[in-house]
Tab-separated table of C-alpha atoms in Angstrom:
chain	number	residue	atom	x	y	z
A	1	UNK	CA	-18.743	26.052	-26.498
A	2	UNK	CA	-22.281	26.886	-26.687
A	3	UNK	CA	-23.731	29.270	-29.470
A	4	UNK	CA	-24.759	32.130	-27.087
A	5	UNK	CA	-21.357	31.925	-25.568
A	6	UNK	CA	-19.594	32.414	-29.007
A	7	UNK	CA	-22.088	35.193	-29.881
A	8	UNK	CA	-21.342	36.919	-26.541
A	9	UNK	CA	-17.741	36.591	-27.257
A	10	UNK	CA	-18.121	37.864	-30.879
A	11	UNK	CA	-20.263	40.681	-29.548
A	12	UNK	CA	-17.291	41.635	-27.153
A	13	UNK	CA	-14.348	41.407	-29.704
A	14	UNK	CA	-16.592	43.957	-31.998
A	15	UNK	CA	-17.032	46.216	-29.117
A	16	UNK	CA	-13.696	46.164	-28.030
A	17	UNK	CA	-12.772	46.752	-31.882
A	18	UNK	CA	-15.013	49.702	-32.082
A	19	UNK	CA	-13.539	51.333	-28.766
A	20	UNK	CA	-10.159	50.717	-30.474
A	21	UNK	CA	-11.396	52.588	-33.384
A	22	UNK	CA	-12.667	55.360	-31.302
A	23	UNK	CA	-9.434	55.731	-29.686
A	24	UNK	CA	-7.499	55.781	-33.024
A	25	UNK	CA	-9.799	58.395	-34.311
A	26	UNK	CA	-9.322	60.514	-31.102
A	27	UNK	CA	-5.295	60.286	-31.804
A	28	UNK	CA	-6.089	61.081	-35.306
A	29	UNK	CA	-7.990	64.112	-34.509
A	30	UNK	CA	-5.571	65.335	-32.007
A	31	UNK	CA	-2.778	65.497	-34.607
A	32	UNK	CA	-4.702	67.052	-37.281
A	33	UNK	CA	-6.142	69.695	-34.862
A	34	UNK	CA	-2.512	70.653	-33.667
A	35	UNK	CA	-1.182	70.858	-37.069
A	36	UNK	CA	-3.957	73.059	-39.006
A	37	UNK	CA	-7.149	73.787	-37.050
A	38	UNK	CA	-9.201	74.815	-39.856
A	39	UNK	CA	-8.568	71.957	-42.226
A	40	UNK	CA	-9.194	69.534	-39.290
A	41	UNK	CA	-12.574	71.355	-38.865
A	42	UNK	CA	-13.290	71.195	-42.238
A	43	UNK	CA	-12.647	67.707	-42.371
A	44	UNK	CA	-15.179	66.865	-39.660
A	45	UNK	CA	-17.993	68.097	-41.539
A	46	UNK	CA	-16.723	66.987	-45.081
A	47	UNK	CA	-19.363	64.847	-46.649
A	48	UNK	CA	-17.910	61.252	-48.032
A	49	UNK	CA	-19.337	58.503	-49.906
A	50	UNK	CA	-19.205	55.087	-48.017
A	51	UNK	CA	-20.586	52.051	-49.137
A	52	UNK	CA	-23.258	54.083	-51.217
A	53	UNK	CA	-23.885	56.207	-48.426
A	54	UNK	CA	-23.145	60.096	-47.766
A	55	UNK	CA	-22.379	61.111	-44.492
A	56	UNK	CA	-19.502	62.852	-42.710
A	57	UNK	CA	-16.991	62.170	-39.659
A	58	UNK	CA	-19.582	63.959	-37.406
A	59	UNK	CA	-22.826	62.427	-38.234
A	60	UNK	CA	-20.781	58.962	-37.976
A	61	UNK	CA	-19.345	59.757	-34.447
A	62	UNK	CA	-23.158	60.545	-33.500
A	63	UNK	CA	-25.005	57.499	-35.144
A	64	UNK	CA	-22.398	55.324	-33.613
A	65	UNK	CA	-22.054	56.660	-30.214
A	66	UNK	CA	-18.596	57.999	-30.294
A	67	UNK	CA	-18.865	60.790	-27.309
A	68	UNK	CA	-14.931	61.391	-27.109
A	69	UNK	CA	-15.038	62.345	-30.819
A	70	UNK	CA	-17.990	64.470	-30.598
A	71	UNK	CA	-16.510	66.129	-27.481
A	72	UNK	CA	-13.178	66.805	-28.859
A	73	UNK	CA	-12.333	70.616	-29.220
A	74	UNK	CA	-12.166	70.479	-32.734
A	75	UNK	CA	-15.784	68.807	-33.229
A	76	UNK	CA	-17.022	71.394	-30.668
A	77	UNK	CA	-15.541	74.209	-32.632
A	78	UNK	CA	-16.855	73.149	-35.722
A	79	UNK	CA	-20.628	72.534	-34.118
A	80	UNK	CA	-20.189	76.327	-32.836
A	81	UNK	CA	-19.300	77.783	-36.655
A	82	UNK	CA	-22.530	75.936	-37.522
A	83	UNK	CA	-24.754	77.148	-34.434
A	84	UNK	CA	-23.720	80.748	-34.755
A	85	UNK	CA	-23.485	81.534	-38.527
A	86	UNK	CA	-25.376	80.895	-41.449
A	87	UNK	CA	-25.845	77.488	-42.458
A	88	UNK	CA	-24.250	76.662	-45.961
A	89	UNK	CA	-27.120	74.883	-47.564
A	90	UNK	CA	-26.355	72.584	-50.541
A	91	UNK	CA	-27.798	73.687	-54.112
A	92	UNK	CA	-30.403	71.840	-55.204
A	93	UNK	CA	-29.337	69.024	-57.332
A	94	UNK	CA	-31.868	69.767	-59.911
A	95	UNK	CA	-30.257	72.851	-60.552
A	96	UNK	CA	-32.787	75.215	-58.902
A	97	UNK	CA	-31.089	77.598	-56.808
A	98	UNK	CA	-34.125	80.418	-55.848
A	99	UNK	CA	-32.943	83.507	-53.931
A	100	UNK	CA	-34.697	82.809	-50.477
A	101	UNK	CA	-36.220	85.400	-48.478
A	102	UNK	CA	-33.903	86.312	-45.153
A	103	UNK	CA	-36.175	84.743	-42.818
A	104	UNK	CA	-35.590	81.270	-44.596
A	105	UNK	CA	-31.774	81.607	-44.430
A	106	UNK	CA	-31.118	82.275	-40.895
A	107	UNK	CA	-28.646	80.774	-38.309
A	108	UNK	CA	-29.594	77.420	-36.447
A	109	UNK	CA	-29.201	79.468	-33.092
A	110	UNK	CA	-31.850	82.172	-34.493
A	111	UNK	CA	-34.104	79.313	-35.435
A	112	UNK	CA	-33.780	77.719	-32.187
A	113	UNK	CA	-34.696	80.714	-30.205
A	114	UNK	CA	-37.724	81.633	-32.568
A	115	UNK	CA	-38.881	78.081	-32.453
A	116	UNK	CA	-39.247	77.956	-28.511
A	117	UNK	CA	-40.511	81.562	-28.528
A	118	UNK	CA	-43.615	80.298	-30.879
A	119	UNK	CA	-43.953	77.199	-28.985
A	120	UNK	CA	-44.262	79.135	-25.767
A	121	UNK	CA	-47.349	81.175	-27.498
A	122	UNK	CA	-48.495	77.790	-28.817
A	123	UNK	CA	-48.616	76.275	-25.161
A	124	UNK	CA	-50.393	79.594	-23.839
A	125	UNK	CA	-52.769	79.354	-26.425
A	126	UNK	CA	-53.347	75.629	-25.903
A	127	UNK	CA	-53.882	76.082	-22.123
A	128	UNK	CA	-56.376	78.847	-22.715
A	129	UNK	CA	-58.439	76.699	-25.242
A	130	UNK	CA	-58.537	73.857	-22.711
A	131	UNK	CA	-59.568	75.344	-19.585
A	132	UNK	CA	-61.904	77.556	-21.083
A	133	UNK	CA	-63.267	76.414	-24.268
A	134	UNK	CA	-63.875	72.951	-24.916
A	135	UNK	CA	-67.697	72.703	-24.445
A	136	UNK	CA	-69.906	73.900	-26.888
A	137	UNK	CA	-71.472	77.110	-25.413
A	138	UNK	CA	-67.643	78.670	-25.031
A	139	UNK	CA	-66.930	77.275	-28.456
A	140	UNK	CA	-69.113	79.774	-30.435
A	141	UNK	CA	-66.963	82.698	-29.492
A	142	UNK	CA	-64.761	83.608	-32.070
A	143	UNK	CA	-61.620	84.106	-29.568
A	144	UNK	CA	-62.148	80.288	-28.677
A	145	UNK	CA	-62.051	79.220	-32.084
A	146	UNK	CA	-59.081	81.230	-32.858
A	147	UNK	CA	-57.260	79.798	-29.800
A	148	UNK	CA	-58.237	76.131	-31.032
A	149	UNK	CA	-57.510	76.445	-34.858
A	150	UNK	CA	-54.267	78.417	-33.898
A	151	UNK	CA	-53.062	75.098	-32.082
A	152	UNK	CA	-54.037	72.718	-34.907
A	153	UNK	CA	-52.148	74.918	-37.451
A	154	UNK	CA	-48.955	75.134	-35.090
A	155	UNK	CA	-49.036	71.323	-34.374
A	156	UNK	CA	-49.303	70.500	-38.324
A	157	UNK	CA	-46.353	72.608	-39.154
A	158	UNK	CA	-44.269	71.684	-36.123
A	159	UNK	CA	-45.078	67.957	-37.429
A	160	UNK	CA	-43.969	68.994	-40.946
A	161	UNK	CA	-40.670	70.242	-39.351
A	162	UNK	CA	-40.002	67.642	-37.299
A	163	UNK	CA	-40.730	64.719	-39.711
A	164	UNK	CA	-40.697	65.830	-43.225
A	165	UNK	CA	-36.723	65.705	-43.852
A	166	UNK	CA	-37.361	62.141	-42.609
A	167	UNK	CA	-40.027	61.497	-45.388
A	168	UNK	CA	-38.240	63.306	-48.042
A	169	UNK	CA	-35.574	60.317	-47.872
A	170	UNK	CA	-38.219	58.138	-49.495
A	171	UNK	CA	-37.057	59.188	-52.692
A	172	UNK	CA	-33.616	58.733	-52.102
A	173	UNK	CA	-34.378	55.236	-51.157
A	174	UNK	CA	-32.369	53.428	-54.027
A	175	UNK	CA	-29.198	55.169	-53.113
A	176	UNK	CA	-29.843	54.593	-49.450
A	177	UNK	CA	-30.671	50.997	-49.972
A	178	UNK	CA	-33.547	51.129	-47.594
A	179	UNK	CA	-31.590	49.810	-44.651
A	180	UNK	CA	-30.133	53.524	-44.651
A	181	UNK	CA	-33.835	55.157	-44.332
A	182	UNK	CA	-34.762	52.585	-41.670
A	183	UNK	CA	-31.710	53.137	-39.633
A	184	UNK	CA	-32.354	56.969	-39.688
A	185	UNK	CA	-36.093	56.133	-38.566
A	186	UNK	CA	-34.861	53.997	-35.718
A	187	UNK	CA	-32.210	56.695	-34.819
A	188	UNK	CA	-35.172	59.292	-34.865
A	189	UNK	CA	-37.620	57.115	-32.815
A	190	UNK	CA	-35.276	55.946	-30.144
A	191	UNK	CA	-34.683	59.702	-29.267
A	192	UNK	CA	-36.334	60.614	-25.993
A	193	UNK	CA	-37.700	63.658	-26.944
A	194	UNK	CA	-38.578	62.567	-30.737
A	195	UNK	CA	-40.640	60.089	-28.758
A	196	UNK	CA	-42.184	62.657	-26.588
A	197	UNK	CA	-42.965	64.658	-29.986
A	198	UNK	CA	-44.677	61.959	-31.507
A	199	UNK	CA	-46.844	61.165	-28.602
A	200	UNK	CA	-47.835	64.748	-28.408
A	201	UNK	CA	-48.636	64.515	-32.137
A	202	UNK	CA	-50.518	61.305	-31.474
A	203	UNK	CA	-52.819	62.824	-28.687
A	204	UNK	CA	-53.581	65.886	-30.461
A	205	UNK	CA	-54.853	64.235	-33.495
A	206	UNK	CA	-57.059	61.743	-31.459
A	207	UNK	CA	-58.452	64.504	-29.579
A	208	UNK	CA	-59.246	66.265	-32.752
A	209	UNK	CA	-60.980	63.409	-34.113
A	210	UNK	CA	-62.974	62.509	-31.189
A	211	UNK	CA	-64.086	66.535	-30.776
A	212	UNK	CA	-65.133	67.049	-34.356
A	213	UNK	CA	-66.124	63.729	-35.651
A	214	UNK	CA	-68.010	62.333	-32.682
A	215	UNK	CA	-71.240	63.474	-30.883
A	216	UNK	CA	-71.356	66.097	-28.165
A	217	UNK	CA	-71.375	63.379	-25.594
A	218	UNK	CA	-67.559	62.823	-26.555
A	219	UNK	CA	-66.693	66.143	-25.340
A	220	UNK	CA	-65.775	64.774	-21.867
A	221	UNK	CA	-63.421	62.668	-23.553
A	222	UNK	CA	-61.884	64.848	-25.956
A	223	UNK	CA	-61.164	67.331	-22.952
A	224	UNK	CA	-59.279	64.524	-21.202
A	225	UNK	CA	-57.442	63.751	-24.491
A	226	UNK	CA	-56.662	67.505	-25.008
A	227	UNK	CA	-55.263	67.699	-21.357
A	228	UNK	CA	-52.925	64.882	-21.979
A	229	UNK	CA	-51.551	66.338	-25.082
A	230	UNK	CA	-50.958	69.405	-23.375
A	231	UNK	CA	-49.321	67.624	-20.635
A	232	UNK	CA	-46.994	66.095	-23.066
A	233	UNK	CA	-46.328	69.469	-24.709
A	234	UNK	CA	-45.205	70.861	-21.407
A	235	UNK	CA	-42.727	68.181	-21.078
A	236	UNK	CA	-41.433	68.739	-24.565
A	237	UNK	CA	-40.825	72.500	-23.739
A	238	UNK	CA	-38.238	71.417	-21.252
A	239	UNK	CA	-35.850	70.630	-24.452
A	240	UNK	CA	-35.633	74.496	-24.738
A	241	UNK	CA	-33.006	74.141	-21.658
A	242	UNK	CA	-31.015	71.679	-23.406
A	243	UNK	CA	-28.623	74.231	-24.798
A	244	UNK	CA	-27.639	75.544	-21.485
A	245	UNK	CA	-24.929	73.513	-19.827
A	246	UNK	CA	-26.116	73.031	-16.447
A	247	UNK	CA	-29.806	72.700	-17.292
A	248	UNK	CA	-28.791	70.188	-20.030
A	249	UNK	CA	-26.710	67.927	-17.877
A	250	UNK	CA	-29.884	68.050	-15.210
A	251	UNK	CA	-32.158	67.064	-18.014
A	252	UNK	CA	-29.900	64.345	-19.159
A	253	UNK	CA	-29.926	62.807	-15.790
A	254	UNK	CA	-33.561	62.696	-15.635
A	255	UNK	CA	-33.853	61.004	-18.984
A	256	UNK	CA	-31.316	58.199	-17.963
A	257	UNK	CA	-33.341	58.057	-14.638
A	258	UNK	CA	-36.728	57.540	-16.368
A	259	UNK	CA	-35.199	54.497	-17.853
A	260	UNK	CA	-34.285	53.116	-14.454
A	261	UNK	CA	-37.856	53.679	-13.322
A	262	UNK	CA	-39.344	51.916	-16.523
A	263	UNK	CA	-37.193	49.159	-15.242
A	264	UNK	CA	-38.786	49.048	-11.597
A	265	UNK	CA	-42.012	49.327	-13.087
A	266	UNK	CA	-41.697	46.267	-14.899
A	267	UNK	CA	-40.571	44.636	-11.749
A	268	UNK	CA	-43.136	46.042	-9.609
A	269	UNK	CA	-46.179	45.878	-11.824
A	270	UNK	CA	-46.279	41.784	-11.435
A	271	UNK	CA	-45.979	41.955	-7.826
A	272	UNK	CA	-48.533	44.590	-7.488
A	273	UNK	CA	-51.167	42.453	-9.682
A	274	UNK	CA	-50.387	39.315	-7.945
A	275	UNK	CA	-50.833	40.971	-4.327
A	276	UNK	CA	-53.968	42.834	-5.690
A	277	UNK	CA	-55.499	39.621	-6.990
A	278	UNK	CA	-54.985	38.229	-3.527
A	279	UNK	CA	-56.464	40.957	-1.840
A	280	UNK	CA	-59.550	40.895	-3.719
A	281	UNK	CA	-60.108	37.341	-3.847
A	282	UNK	CA	-60.509	37.180	-0.131
A	283	UNK	CA	-61.895	40.479	0.590
A	284	UNK	CA	-64.488	40.363	-1.993
A	285	UNK	CA	-65.078	36.687	-3.025
A	286	UNK	CA	-66.901	35.280	-5.876
A	287	UNK	CA	-67.404	38.902	-7.341
A	288	UNK	CA	-69.357	38.392	-10.461
A	289	UNK	CA	-69.180	42.061	-12.031
A	290	UNK	CA	-65.399	42.301	-12.855
A	291	UNK	CA	-66.196	44.569	-15.808
A	292	UNK	CA	-68.664	46.699	-14.112
A	293	UNK	CA	-71.295	48.361	-16.226
A	294	UNK	CA	-69.338	48.220	-19.338
A	295	UNK	CA	-67.604	51.554	-18.934
A	296	UNK	CA	-63.821	51.549	-18.436
A	297	UNK	CA	-64.129	53.514	-15.124
A	298	UNK	CA	-65.927	50.958	-13.822
A	299	UNK	CA	-63.500	48.144	-14.235
A	300	UNK	CA	-62.534	46.239	-11.175
A	301	UNK	CA	-59.071	45.939	-12.303
A	302	UNK	CA	-58.731	49.699	-10.769
A	303	UNK	CA	-59.969	48.490	-7.471
A	304	UNK	CA	-57.630	45.327	-7.671
A	305	UNK	CA	-54.394	47.166	-8.180
A	306	UNK	CA	-55.358	50.447	-6.048
A	307	UNK	CA	-54.496	49.045	-2.635
A	308	UNK	CA	-51.191	47.250	-3.211
A	309	UNK	CA	-50.040	50.557	-5.633
A	310	UNK	CA	-50.817	53.267	-2.552
A	311	UNK	CA	-49.135	50.946	-0.135
A	312	UNK	CA	-45.690	51.212	-2.123
A	313	UNK	CA	-45.872	54.696	-0.859
A	314	UNK	CA	-46.636	53.711	2.717
A	315	UNK	CA	-50.399	54.089	2.558
A	316	UNK	CA	-51.806	50.918	4.543
A	317	UNK	CA	-55.517	51.257	3.966
A	318	UNK	CA	-55.731	49.181	7.192
A	319	UNK	CA	-59.383	49.630	7.152
A	320	UNK	CA	-60.036	47.886	3.975
A	321	UNK	CA	-57.390	45.156	4.309
A	322	UNK	CA	-59.006	44.286	7.863
A	323	UNK	CA	-62.541	44.382	6.620
A	324	UNK	CA	-63.496	46.844	9.329
A	325	UNK	CA	-64.511	49.678	6.593
A	326	UNK	CA	-68.318	49.062	6.285
A	327	UNK	CA	-69.481	52.506	5.318
A	328	UNK	CA	-70.870	53.300	1.921
A	329	UNK	CA	-71.231	49.692	0.840
A	330	UNK	CA	-73.786	46.884	1.105
A	331	UNK	CA	-73.469	43.216	2.265
A	332	UNK	CA	-76.784	42.431	0.711
A	333	UNK	CA	-76.175	39.946	-2.435
A	334	UNK	CA	-78.970	40.740	-4.223
A	335	UNK	CA	-78.306	44.522	-4.233
A	336	UNK	CA	-74.493	44.448	-5.047
A	337	UNK	CA	-75.154	41.771	-7.806
A	338	UNK	CA	-78.080	43.733	-9.493
A	339	UNK	CA	-76.540	47.006	-9.445
A	340	UNK	CA	-72.761	47.083	-10.644
A	341	UNK	CA	-72.316	50.560	-9.434
A	342	UNK	CA	-73.123	49.857	-5.530
A	343	UNK	CA	-69.779	49.098	-3.519
A	344	UNK	CA	-69.761	46.001	-2.055
A	345	UNK	CA	-68.247	45.673	1.673
A	346	UNK	CA	-65.030	43.957	2.293
A	347	UNK	CA	-65.166	40.447	4.322
A	348	UNK	CA	-62.713	40.050	7.394
A	349	UNK	CA	-59.899	37.554	6.396
A	350	UNK	CA	-56.595	37.420	8.784
A	351	UNK	CA	-54.707	35.993	5.754
A	352	UNK	CA	-55.042	39.261	4.041
A	353	UNK	CA	-53.701	41.167	6.809
A	354	UNK	CA	-50.742	38.843	6.970
A	355	UNK	CA	-49.899	38.915	3.150
A	356	UNK	CA	-50.178	42.914	3.584
A	357	UNK	CA	-47.497	42.768	6.245
A	358	UNK	CA	-45.252	40.810	4.138
A	359	UNK	CA	-45.892	42.919	1.049
A	360	UNK	CA	-45.072	46.198	2.777
A	361	UNK	CA	-41.855	44.891	4.278
A	362	UNK	CA	-41.146	43.772	0.545
A	363	UNK	CA	-42.263	46.824	-1.325
A	364	UNK	CA	-40.946	49.833	0.911
A	365	UNK	CA	-37.707	47.989	2.199
A	366	UNK	CA	-36.510	46.282	-1.006
A	367	UNK	CA	-38.256	47.380	-3.874
A	368	UNK	CA	-38.133	51.357	-3.106
A	369	UNK	CA	-34.900	51.107	-1.890
A	370	UNK	CA	-33.738	49.246	-5.247
A	371	UNK	CA	-34.849	52.299	-7.109
A	372	UNK	CA	-33.268	54.566	-5.200
A	373	UNK	CA	-30.093	52.537	-5.505
A	374	UNK	CA	-30.586	52.623	-9.061
A	375	UNK	CA	-31.047	56.189	-9.364
A	376	UNK	CA	-27.973	56.898	-7.363
A	377	UNK	CA	-25.882	54.846	-9.612
A	378	UNK	CA	-27.028	56.636	-12.559
A	379	UNK	CA	-26.756	59.966	-11.237
A	380	UNK	CA	-23.059	58.947	-10.419
A	381	UNK	CA	-22.320	57.450	-13.694
A	382	UNK	CA	-23.916	60.540	-15.727
A	383	UNK	CA	-22.275	62.832	-13.239
A	384	UNK	CA	-18.966	61.558	-14.182
A	385	UNK	CA	-19.510	62.291	-17.968
A	386	UNK	CA	-21.950	64.692	-18.142
A	387	UNK	CA	-19.717	67.017	-20.240
A	388	UNK	CA	-19.282	64.420	-22.876
A	389	UNK	CA	-23.285	63.646	-22.725
A	390	UNK	CA	-24.383	67.337	-22.938
A	391	UNK	CA	-22.049	67.927	-25.990
A	392	UNK	CA	-23.254	64.869	-27.448
A	393	UNK	CA	-26.985	65.927	-26.993
A	394	UNK	CA	-25.864	69.390	-28.108
A	395	UNK	CA	-25.035	67.963	-31.362
A	396	UNK	CA	-28.287	66.688	-31.834
A	397	UNK	CA	-29.867	69.950	-31.464
A	398	UNK	CA	-27.436	71.756	-33.636
A	399	UNK	CA	-27.802	69.176	-36.703
A	400	UNK	CA	-31.795	69.669	-36.243
A	401	UNK	CA	-31.905	73.248	-36.515
A	402	UNK	CA	-29.260	73.425	-39.186
A	403	UNK	CA	-32.080	72.359	-41.692
A	404	UNK	CA	-35.135	72.411	-39.609
A	405	UNK	CA	-37.135	75.732	-39.259
A	406	UNK	CA	-39.895	76.810	-37.160
A	407	UNK	CA	-43.475	75.604	-37.233
A	408	UNK	CA	-45.263	78.350	-39.668
A	409	UNK	CA	-42.062	79.767	-40.866
A	410	UNK	CA	-41.289	76.293	-42.601
A	411	UNK	CA	-44.746	76.224	-44.562
A	412	UNK	CA	-44.207	79.998	-45.699
A	413	UNK	CA	-40.343	78.909	-46.780
A	414	UNK	CA	-41.543	75.665	-48.322
A	415	UNK	CA	-44.035	77.786	-50.428
A	416	UNK	CA	-41.621	80.814	-51.610
A	417	UNK	CA	-39.108	77.884	-52.467
A	418	UNK	CA	-41.382	75.819	-54.543
A	419	UNK	CA	-42.386	79.390	-56.354
A	420	UNK	CA	-38.570	80.597	-56.877
A	421	UNK	CA	-37.808	77.269	-58.334
A	422	UNK	CA	-40.692	77.537	-61.019
A	423	UNK	CA	-39.566	80.897	-62.055
A	424	UNK	CA	-35.621	80.668	-61.839
A	425	UNK	CA	-35.249	76.841	-62.962
A	426	UNK	CA	-34.773	77.745	-66.521
A	427	UNK	CA	-32.612	80.580	-65.853
A	428	UNK	CA	-30.399	78.614	-63.793
A	429	UNK	CA	-29.880	75.978	-66.690
A	430	UNK	CA	-28.505	79.113	-68.507
A	431	UNK	CA	-26.050	80.724	-65.985
A	432	UNK	CA	-25.229	77.407	-64.307
A	433	UNK	CA	-23.352	76.178	-67.134
A	434	UNK	CA	-20.907	78.927	-67.123
A	435	UNK	CA	-20.697	79.280	-63.254
A	436	UNK	CA	-20.074	75.135	-62.771
A	437	UNK	CA	-16.837	75.147	-64.518
A	438	UNK	CA	-15.310	77.636	-62.243
A	439	UNK	CA	-16.922	76.392	-59.152
A	440	UNK	CA	-16.156	72.691	-59.804
A	441	UNK	CA	-12.289	73.432	-60.544
A	442	UNK	CA	-12.332	75.782	-57.203
A	443	UNK	CA	-13.950	72.423	-55.218
A	444	UNK	CA	-11.542	70.136	-57.022
A	445	UNK	CA	-8.750	72.378	-55.825
A	446	UNK	CA	-10.019	72.836	-52.267
A	447	UNK	CA	-10.490	68.791	-52.118
A	448	UNK	CA	-7.001	68.093	-53.302
A	449	UNK	CA	-5.740	70.404	-50.779
A	450	UNK	CA	-7.659	68.867	-47.987
A	451	UNK	CA	-6.838	65.163	-48.997
A	452	UNK	CA	-3.151	66.016	-48.893
A	453	UNK	CA	-3.543	67.462	-45.639
A	454	UNK	CA	-5.505	64.091	-44.426
A	455	UNK	CA	-2.806	62.102	-46.063
A	456	UNK	CA	-0.205	64.035	-44.109
A	457	UNK	CA	-1.670	63.608	-40.795
A	458	UNK	CA	-2.412	60.070	-41.382
A	459	UNK	CA	1.259	59.342	-42.144
A	460	UNK	CA	2.087	61.434	-39.030
A	461	UNK	CA	-0.317	59.419	-36.816
A	462	UNK	CA	0.992	56.286	-37.796
A	463	UNK	CA	4.769	57.712	-37.222
A	464	UNK	CA	3.813	58.719	-33.847
A	465	UNK	CA	2.184	55.504	-32.920
A	466	UNK	CA	5.479	53.864	-33.909
A	467	UNK	CA	7.772	55.614	-31.749
A	468	UNK	CA	5.480	55.315	-29.073
A	469	UNK	CA	5.533	51.495	-29.583
A	470	UNK	CA	9.379	51.700	-29.591
A	471	UNK	CA	9.551	53.669	-26.541
A	472	UNK	CA	7.617	51.293	-24.976
A	473	UNK	CA	10.006	48.335	-25.910
A	474	UNK	CA	13.092	49.892	-25.045
A	475	UNK	CA	11.714	51.055	-21.387
A	476	UNK	CA	10.435	47.560	-20.738
A	477	UNK	CA	13.856	45.910	-21.819
A	478	UNK	CA	16.057	48.195	-19.491
């Protein structure tokens, strides 16, 4: 047996073992939830240390894609408690327990609503800035500067809200053993919405640098980059509908279909380049200036891919392909060779027409129908599991806004937290010595009760499984 086959079999065994573990976890959760709903819900959010890593069953189920566990009524009810009620923040490990203002200690649902209201306002300001105020004459107006710098401040605060919790883990790396940190980073970047967020930040930062660090000639480039960043931000705003069950399932379908579309693009891009080069080599033979006059927009690569690309959508471009379109071009070699901006007339070549006929047959009947079939399969797969997938994405949003504050508010709360820490650190050292004893004793009693409950439930699950096996054996023997 070859090594690849061994690795494949080992991978399948691990996958089957993981699925078996998920089924047993679901059975255990069923029994726990039937016996005591409150203890079962508390267990799902109870942090434990496993191999030096702090985690809880909900986080473990999310990180290992255990959809059935997250979709269980016990998990969903626990998430409802987190979503609607005030979050129970852990006390600062350094002994700093500041009295925070009300706006810094709201429920995740309230933070979620505030976040997207402010996001919408930022979109309006950003749109107004891109449409009217990128050029120098408009930039002199106070309202234009206000719109622009409001977007910068909001973007900075939003970036902090999105990625600061991840970077804070750097100080915990000795406990997390590096692997945990990079796993969290990979999990963050692999999420579709986080990738969209990161793209919008990157384009906004590039546009800011090009606009203020370059000359006035770069205003056109900065406007284009600002517009791309704004377009991505509009796509980001779609996440606001994720918590609505109907819209959330639709967004999941779109996200999964985008994966199929990317796969299709990778298949189609080589065909497009191959056909495009054949077209160009025979319609415009021995074309010297492949890079035009040096600017990106004048590169000949765009002409090479444009004809086969639009043919994917049924546009034959017959006049170009047959070489009959002689308008706005020249056949005089000395003219087009000395002036790269001058368009050269295509030549007639019957092989190009033949290749175009076969290409359109292949692309329109095979490639396009292939991606339609992929979309249909993905739609059916997601539709049958839409509830579980939506509950999985819902957990991501709830856990995100359990600790995340909206842009601008997070900056204010962070500053107030630091100031409160400085003033109350000494006071807490005195008061905590007395209160810690009572609190620790109460927590120990609660943990003991919860552990007893968990042991009883585990024993009952084992007995239930044994009875199920015996009944199955008796039935088979009869």
